PDB file of C-alpha atoms in Angstrom:
ATOM      1  CA  MET R  15       8.013  38.904  18.837  1.00 47.00           C
ATOM      2  CA  ASP R  16       5.176  37.513  20.551  1.00 48.00           C
ATOM      3  CA  ILE R  17       3.183  36.432  17.694  1.00 44.00           C
ATOM      4  CA  ARG R  18       5.853  34.592  16.611  1.00 44.00           C
ATOM      5  CA  SER R  19       6.361  32.980  20.316  1.00 46.00           C
ATOM      6  CA  ASN R  20       2.912  31.995  20.303  1.00 47.00           C
ATOM      7  CA  ARG R  21       2.625  30.796  16.765  1.00 44.00           C
ATOM      8  CA  PHE R  22       6.036  28.629  17.307  1.00 40.00           C
ATOM      9  CA  LYS R  23       4.442  27.562  20.999  1.00 45.00           C
ATOM     10  CA  GLY R  24       1.148  26.316  19.312  1.00 47.00           C
ATOM     11  CA  PHE R  25       2.926  24.932  16.519  1.00 40.00           C
ATOM     12  CA  VAL R  26       4.983  22.755  19.244  1.00 41.00           C
ATOM     13  CA  SER R  27       1.731  22.120  20.977  1.00 45.00           C
ATOM     14  CA  VAL R  28       0.456  20.777  17.834  1.00 39.00           C
ATOM     15  CA  THR R  29       3.138  18.565  16.816  1.00 40.00           C
ATOM     16  CA  LEU R  30       3.594  16.894  19.936  1.00 36.00           C
ATOM     17  CA  VAL R  31      -0.343  15.865  19.954  1.00 38.00           C
ATOM     18  CA  VAL R  32       0.303  14.164  16.713  1.00 36.00           C
ATOM     19  CA  LEU R  33       3.329  12.420  18.182  1.00 36.00           C
ATOM     20  CA  LEU R  34       1.333  11.236  20.968  1.00 37.00           C
ATOM     21  CA  ILE R  35      -1.290  10.223  18.938  1.00 36.00           C
ATOM     22  CA  TRP R  36       0.861   8.704  16.390  1.00 37.00           C
ATOM     23  CA  GLY R  37       2.391   6.426  19.292  1.00 41.00           C
ATOM     24  CA  ASN R  38      -0.523   5.383  20.654  1.00 42.00           C
ATOM     25  CA  LEU R  39      -1.730   4.164  16.929  1.00 37.00           C
ATOM     26  CA  ILE R  40       1.910   2.255  16.460  1.00 33.00           C
ATOM     27  CA  PRO R  41       1.397  -0.740  18.870  1.00 36.00           C
ATOM     28  CA  ALA R  42      -2.479  -1.052  17.598  1.00 35.00           C
ATOM     29  CA  ILE R  43      -0.926  -1.278  13.809  1.00 31.00           C
ATOM     30  CA  ALA R  44       1.472  -3.490  14.441  1.00 32.00           C
ATOM     31  CA  GLN R  45      -0.767  -5.773  16.305  1.00 34.00           C
ATOM     32  CA  GLU R  46      -2.872  -5.790  13.404  1.00 34.00           C
ATOM     33  CA  GLU R  47      -0.196  -6.649  10.638  1.00 36.00           C
ATOM     34  CA  VAL R  48       1.847  -8.892  13.253  1.00 39.00           C
ATOM     35  CA  GLY R  49      -0.665 -10.914  14.246  1.00 47.00           C
ATOM     36  CA  ILE R  50      -1.457 -11.318  17.963  1.00 58.00           C
ATOM     37  CA  MET R  51       0.459 -14.002  19.892  1.00 66.00           C
ATOM     38  CA  PRO R  52      -2.225 -16.676  21.872  1.00 79.00           C
ATOM     39  CA  SER R  53      -1.597 -16.553  25.611  1.00 81.00           C
ATOM     40  CA  PHE R  54      -1.735 -19.912  27.356  1.00 96.00           C
ATOM     41  CA  SER R  55      -0.510 -21.474  30.559  1.00 97.00           C
ATOM     42  CA  GLY R  56       3.132 -21.872  29.907  1.00 96.00           C
ATOM     43  CA  GLY R  57       5.008 -23.943  27.123  1.00 97.00           C
ATOM     44  CA  SER R  58       6.575 -22.898  24.060  1.00 95.00           C
ATOM     45  CA  GLY R  59       4.867 -25.807  22.229  1.00 96.00           C
ATOM     46  CA  THR R  60       7.659 -28.296  21.098  1.00 97.00           C
ATOM     47  CA  PRO R  61       7.432 -31.603  21.925  1.00 97.00           C
ATOM     48  CA  GLY R  62       9.539 -31.541  24.956  1.00 97.00           C
ATOM     49  CA  ASP R  63       8.082 -28.350  26.041  1.00 97.00           C
ATOM     50  CA  PRO R  64       3.998 -28.555  25.019  1.00 98.00           C
ATOM     51  CA  TYR R  65       1.902 -25.685  25.228  1.00 98.00           C
ATOM     52  CA  LEU R  66       0.220 -25.826  28.725  1.00 98.00           C
ATOM     53  CA  ILE R  67      -3.668 -25.692  28.632  1.00 98.00           C
ATOM     54  CA  ALA R  68      -5.037 -25.064  32.181  1.00 98.00           C
ATOM     55  CA  THR R  69      -8.288 -22.932  31.480  1.00 97.00           C
ATOM     56  CA  ALA R  70     -11.267 -22.445  29.881  1.00 97.00           C
ATOM     57  CA  ALA R  71      -9.231 -19.087  28.102  1.00 96.00           C
ATOM     58  CA  ASP R  72      -6.571 -21.429  27.193  1.00 97.00           C
ATOM     59  CA  LEU R  73      -8.506 -23.778  25.861  1.00 97.00           C
ATOM     60  CA  PHE R  74     -10.345 -20.731  23.461  1.00 95.00           C
ATOM     61  CA  ALA R  75      -7.247 -19.752  22.932  1.00 95.00           C
ATOM     62  CA  PHE R  76      -5.701 -22.870  21.543  1.00 96.00           C
ATOM     63  CA  CYS R  77      -9.047 -23.188  19.329  1.00 94.00           C
ATOM     64  CA  GLU R  78      -8.607 -19.335  18.008  1.00 93.00           C
ATOM     65  CA  ALA R  79      -4.786 -20.803  17.205  1.00 94.00           C
ATOM     66  CA  THR R  80      -4.996 -22.996  14.950  1.00 94.00           C
ATOM     67  CA  VAL R  81      -6.627 -21.301  12.237  1.00 92.00           C
ATOM     68  CA  ASP R  82      -2.861 -20.732  11.364  1.00 93.00           C
ATOM     69  CA  SER R  83      -0.974 -23.847  10.283  1.00 93.00           C
ATOM     70  CA  ASN R  84       2.029 -23.756  12.782  1.00 94.00           C
ATOM     71  CA  TYR R  85      -0.040 -23.853  15.839  1.00 96.00           C
ATOM     72  CA  ALA R  86      -2.030 -26.794  14.141  1.00 96.00           C
ATOM     73  CA  GLN R  87       0.768 -28.340  14.056  1.00 96.00           C
ATOM     74  CA  SER R  88       2.217 -27.888  17.540  1.00 97.00           C
ATOM     75  CA  SER R  89       2.051 -29.748  20.530  1.00 98.00           C
ATOM     76  CA  TYR R  90      -0.206 -29.133  23.835  1.00 98.00           C
ATOM     77  CA  MET R  91      -1.031 -29.967  27.243  1.00 98.00           C
ATOM     78  CA  LEU R  92      -3.816 -30.054  29.444  1.00 98.00           C
ATOM     79  CA  THR R  93      -2.942 -29.919  33.056  1.00 98.00           C
ATOM     80  CA  GLU R  94      -6.465 -28.618  34.581  1.00 98.00           C
ATOM     81  CA  ASN R  95     -10.076 -30.602  34.079  1.00 98.00           C
ATOM     82  CA  ILE R  96     -12.227 -28.004  32.141  1.00 98.00           C
ATOM     83  CA  ASP R  97     -15.737 -27.322  32.314  1.00 98.00           C
ATOM     84  CA  LEU R  98     -16.616 -24.858  29.502  1.00 97.00           C
ATOM     85  CA  GLY R  99     -20.485 -24.552  31.049  1.00 96.00           C
ATOM     86  CA  TYR R 100     -22.714 -23.392  28.843  1.00 95.00           C
ATOM     87  CA  ASN R 101     -20.109 -21.046  26.494  1.00 97.00           C
ATOM     88  CA  THR R 102     -20.510 -22.525  23.070  1.00 97.00           C
ATOM     89  CA  TRP R 103     -17.888 -24.316  22.014  1.00 97.00           C
ATOM     90  CA  VAL R 104     -16.462 -24.163  18.256  1.00 95.00           C
ATOM     91  CA  PRO R 105     -14.383 -27.187  17.416  1.00 96.00           C
ATOM     92  CA  ILE R 106     -10.557 -27.269  17.074  1.00 96.00           C
ATOM     93  CA  GLY R 107      -9.745 -26.679  13.216  1.00 89.00           C
ATOM     94  CA  TYR R 108     -13.495 -26.200  12.204  1.00 83.00           C
ATOM     95  CA  MET R 109     -12.228 -22.698  10.840  1.00 78.00           C
ATOM     96  CA  GLY R 110      -8.753 -23.671   9.538  1.00 83.00           C
ATOM     97  CA  PRO R 111      -6.685 -26.693   8.840  1.00 91.00           C
ATOM     98  CA  THR R 112      -6.960 -30.057  10.587  1.00 93.00           C
ATOM     99  CA  PHE R 113      -5.101 -30.358  13.324  1.00 96.00           C
ATOM    100  CA  SER R 114      -2.033 -32.376  13.053  1.00 97.00           C
ATOM    101  CA  GLY R 115      -0.678 -32.349  16.246  1.00 97.00           C
ATOM    102  CA  THR R 116      -0.538 -33.787  19.761  1.00 98.00           C
ATOM    103  CA  PHE R 117      -2.940 -33.574  22.592  1.00 98.00           C
ATOM    104  CA  ASP R 118      -2.033 -34.307  26.076  1.00 98.00           C
ATOM    105  CA  GLY R 119      -4.809 -34.769  27.434  1.00 98.00           C
ATOM    106  CA  ASN R 120      -2.919 -35.792  30.806  1.00 98.00           C
ATOM    107  CA  GLY R 121      -5.327 -37.926  32.444  1.00 98.00           C
ATOM    108  CA  LYS R 122      -7.687 -34.680  32.479  1.00 98.00           C
ATOM    109  CA  LYS R 123     -11.233 -34.455  31.359  1.00 98.00           C
ATOM    110  CA  ILE R 124     -12.721 -31.596  29.449  1.00 98.00           C
ATOM    111  CA  THR R 125     -16.826 -31.251  29.631  1.00 98.00           C
ATOM    112  CA  ILE R 126     -18.922 -30.040  26.866  1.00 98.00           C
ATOM    113  CA  ARG R 127     -22.210 -28.899  26.750  1.00 97.00           C
ATOM    114  CA  GLU R 128     -22.956 -26.585  23.997  1.00 97.00           C
ATOM    115  CA  ILE R 129     -21.075 -26.989  20.842  1.00 96.00           C
ATOM    116  CA  ALA R 130     -21.866 -25.109  17.480  1.00 94.00           C
ATOM    117  CA  ASP R 131     -23.906 -25.845  14.600  1.00 91.00           C
ATOM    118  CA  GLY R 132     -21.414 -27.328  11.908  1.00 90.00           C
ATOM    119  CA  ALA R 133     -20.962 -29.968   9.784  1.00 91.00           C
ATOM    120  CA  GLU R 134     -18.268 -31.624  12.167  1.00 94.00           C
ATOM    121  CA  MET R 135     -18.958 -31.711  15.715  1.00 96.00           C
ATOM    122  CA  GLY R 136     -16.813 -32.915  18.774  1.00 97.00           C
ATOM    123  CA  LEU R 137     -14.239 -31.199  20.479  1.00 98.00           C
ATOM    124  CA  PHE R 138     -11.967 -31.152  17.381  1.00 97.00           C
ATOM    125  CA  GLY R 139     -13.511 -31.179  14.536  1.00 94.00           C
ATOM    126  CA  SER R 140     -11.315 -32.938  12.015  1.00 89.00           C
ATOM    127  CA  VAL R 141      -7.832 -34.674  12.249  1.00 95.00           C
ATOM    128  CA  GLY R 142      -4.814 -35.206  10.255  1.00 94.00           C
ATOM    129  CA  LYS R 143      -2.661 -37.998   9.623  1.00 95.00           C
ATOM    130  CA  GLU R 144       0.431 -36.721  11.738  1.00 96.00           C
ATOM    131  CA  SER R 145      -2.151 -35.926  14.248  1.00 97.00           C
ATOM    132  CA  LEU R 146      -1.944 -37.972  18.397  1.00 98.00           C
ATOM    133  CA  ILE R 147      -4.698 -37.156  20.707  1.00 98.00           C
ATOM    134  CA  LYS R 148      -3.798 -39.482  24.077  1.00 98.00           C
ATOM    135  CA  ASN R 149      -4.848 -39.654  27.861  1.00 98.00           C
ATOM    136  CA  LEU R 150      -7.607 -37.610  27.061  1.00 98.00           C
ATOM    137  CA  THR R 151     -11.116 -37.763  28.729  1.00 98.00           C
ATOM    138  CA  VAL R 152     -14.288 -35.706  27.312  1.00 98.00           C
ATOM    139  CA  ASN R 153     -17.495 -35.213  29.253  1.00 98.00           C
ATOM    140  CA  GLY R 154     -20.886 -34.745  27.240  1.00 98.00           C
ATOM    141  CA  GLN R 155     -23.875 -33.270  28.277  1.00 97.00           C
ATOM    142  CA  ILE R 156     -25.164 -32.636  24.839  1.00 97.00           C
ATOM    143  CA  ILE R 157     -28.567 -31.868  24.181  1.00 95.00           C
ATOM    144  CA  LYS R 158     -29.253 -30.424  20.683  1.00 94.00           C
ATOM    145  CA  SER R 159     -31.083 -30.472  17.276  1.00 91.00           C
ATOM    146  CA  ILE R 160     -29.391 -30.237  13.796  1.00 87.00           C
ATOM    147  CA  SER R 161     -30.960 -29.088  10.552  1.00 84.00           C
ATOM    148  CA  THR R 162     -28.352 -30.445   7.631  1.00 78.00           C
ATOM    149  CA  SER R 163     -28.562 -30.323   4.137  1.00 78.00           C
ATOM    150  CA  GLY R 164     -25.124 -32.208   3.705  1.00 82.00           C
ATOM    151  CA  ASP R 165     -22.607 -35.047   5.342  1.00 86.00           C
ATOM    152  CA  THR R 166     -22.801 -34.390   9.244  1.00 90.00           C
ATOM    153  CA  PHE R 167     -20.229 -35.715  11.600  1.00 94.00           C
ATOM    154  CA  PHE R 168     -20.171 -36.153  15.395  1.00 95.00           C
ATOM    155  CA  GLY R 169     -17.794 -37.511  17.965  1.00 96.00           C
ATOM    156  CA  LEU R 170     -16.552 -36.364  21.217  1.00 97.00           C
ATOM    157  CA  ILE R 171     -13.014 -36.693  20.629  1.00 97.00           C
ATOM    158  CA  ALA R 172     -12.708 -35.876  16.707  1.00 96.00           C
ATOM    159  CA  ALA R 173     -16.080 -35.557  14.292  1.00 95.00           C
ATOM    160  CA  ARG R 174     -13.362 -37.063  11.615  1.00 92.00           C
ATOM    161  CA  GLY R 175     -10.650 -38.667  12.688  1.00 89.00           C
ATOM    162  CA  GLU R 176      -7.689 -39.641  10.415  1.00 92.00           C
ATOM    163  CA  GLY R 177      -5.004 -39.252  12.789  1.00 95.00           C
ATOM    164  CA  LYS R 178      -4.077 -41.690  16.421  1.00 97.00           C
ATOM    165  CA  ILE R 179      -6.500 -41.430  19.351  1.00 97.00           C
ATOM    166  CA  GLU R 180      -4.573 -43.508  22.316  1.00 97.00           C
ATOM    167  CA  ASN R 181      -6.147 -43.983  26.401  1.00 98.00           C
ATOM    168  CA  CYS R 182      -8.974 -41.960  25.748  1.00 98.00           C
ATOM    169  CA  ILE R 183     -12.935 -41.934  27.591  1.00 98.00           C
ATOM    170  CA  THR R 184     -16.017 -40.297  26.377  1.00 98.00           C
ATOM    171  CA  GLU R 185     -18.920 -40.054  29.068  1.00 98.00           C
ATOM    172  CA  GLY R 186     -22.005 -38.090  30.053  1.00 97.00           C
ATOM    173  CA  LYS R 187     -25.235 -37.876  27.783  1.00 97.00           C
ATOM    174  CA  VAL R 188     -25.550 -36.979  24.275  1.00 97.00           C
ATOM    175  CA  ASP R 189     -29.132 -36.423  22.928  1.00 96.00           C
ATOM    176  CA  LEU R 190     -29.490 -35.228  19.176  1.00 94.00           C
ATOM    177  CA  THR R 191     -32.174 -35.041  17.102  1.00 91.00           C
ATOM    178  CA  LEU R 192     -31.345 -34.123  13.180  1.00 86.00           C
ATOM    179  CA  CYS R 193     -33.593 -33.024  10.296  1.00 85.00           C
ATOM    180  CA  GLY R 194     -32.169 -33.458   7.116  1.00 78.00           C
ATOM    181  CA  PRO R 195     -31.325 -35.625   3.981  1.00 79.00           C
ATOM    182  CA  GLY R 196     -27.344 -35.998   4.280  1.00 77.00           C
ATOM    183  CA  GLU R 197     -25.677 -38.763   5.777  1.00 83.00           C
ATOM    184  CA  PHE R 198     -24.873 -38.455   9.180  1.00 87.00           C
ATOM    185  CA  SER R 199     -21.959 -39.934  11.419  1.00 91.00           C
ATOM    186  CA  PHE R 200     -22.316 -40.380  14.799  1.00 92.00           C
ATOM    187  CA  GLY R 201     -20.354 -41.782  17.710  1.00 94.00           C
ATOM    188  CA  GLY R 202     -19.221 -41.714  20.943  1.00 95.00           C
ATOM    189  CA  ILE R 203     -15.354 -41.154  20.199  1.00 96.00           C
ATOM    190  CA  THR R 204     -15.330 -40.141  16.650  1.00 96.00           C
ATOM    191  CA  GLY R 205     -18.166 -40.044  14.206  1.00 94.00           C
ATOM    192  CA  ARG R 206     -16.043 -41.247  11.056  1.00 93.00           C
ATOM    193  CA  LEU R 207     -12.318 -42.882  11.891  1.00 91.00           C
ATOM    194  CA  GLU R 208      -9.978 -43.019   9.066  1.00 91.00           C
ATOM    195  CA  GLY R 209      -6.935 -43.564  11.116  1.00 92.00           C
ATOM    196  CA  SER R 210      -6.308 -45.797  14.479  1.00 95.00           C
ATOM    197  CA  ILE R 211      -7.616 -45.677  17.896  1.00 95.00           C
ATOM    198  CA  GLU R 212      -6.332 -47.757  20.501  1.00 95.00           C
ATOM    199  CA  ASN R 213      -7.134 -48.560  24.544  1.00 96.00           C
ATOM    200  CA  ALA R 214     -10.370 -45.932  23.820  1.00 95.00           C
ATOM    201  CA  MET R 215     -13.723 -46.483  25.686  1.00 96.00           C
ATOM    202  CA  ASN R 216     -17.215 -44.822  25.241  1.00 97.00           C
ATOM    203  CA  LYS R 217     -19.221 -44.635  28.146  1.00 97.00           C
ATOM    204  CA  ALA R 218     -21.605 -41.524  27.073  1.00 97.00           C
ATOM    205  CA  SER R 219     -24.918 -42.463  26.608  1.00 96.00           C
ATOM    206  CA  LEU R 220     -26.194 -41.908  23.071  1.00 96.00           C
ATOM    207  CA  THR R 221     -29.421 -41.584  21.358  1.00 94.00           C
ATOM    208  CA  LEU R 222     -30.205 -39.891  17.964  1.00 91.00           C
ATOM    209  CA  ASN R 223     -33.311 -39.141  17.005  1.00 89.00           C
ATOM    210  CA  LYS R 224     -33.811 -38.876  12.837  1.00 79.00           C
ATOM    211  CA  SER R 225     -35.966 -37.645  10.607  1.00 72.00           C
ATOM    212  CA  GLY R 226     -35.734 -37.091   6.818  1.00 59.00           C
ATOM    213  CA  ASP R 227     -34.087 -39.256   3.926  1.00 54.00           C
ATOM    214  CA  GLY R 228     -30.678 -39.556   4.867  1.00 48.00           C
ATOM    215  CA  ARG R 229     -28.618 -42.446   6.653  1.00 49.00           C
TER     216      ARG R 229
END
């Protein structure tokens, strides 16, 4: 009787441990399958209730979220000035679909000092025909050497712009040294414009030192 009782207690204990472990694993498995929702300072991403970008963490979450086309097509509003410090910025849209939503700078400013290497460098990598970027100031304080064998685009608002850019200002100092045979498109607001710009102004000091056979 005692032996059976002890065996039963042992079985119950093992079962409880297994259930507890499995219970702890379920949220992790669910997160892997469903994906973790990005964290913003408010909003639902619609034109009437845009996602609110108030911190550097919000801005990085925005960049990461746009690998999903649903987030790349949503609406966003900047509610505070954001200085990214010396954190390396990866342009929005560089790792996924082009941004085709609306980004309202709301008269605020984003300051960038470090930017990741790539073919498209700016706050946005490339923006699609349906995109609208407005009421935004981007302050670039960038000194960078770039080695590339292909075509490269640099613009503080967007490296390549096919949509609309309205009421935007670029300022600061950008000093680039480029080595490579590819074509380099370099501008304050956008490196290559294929869309439209209205009431925008570049106040940034732009310096390009070029070596190689490219243009």
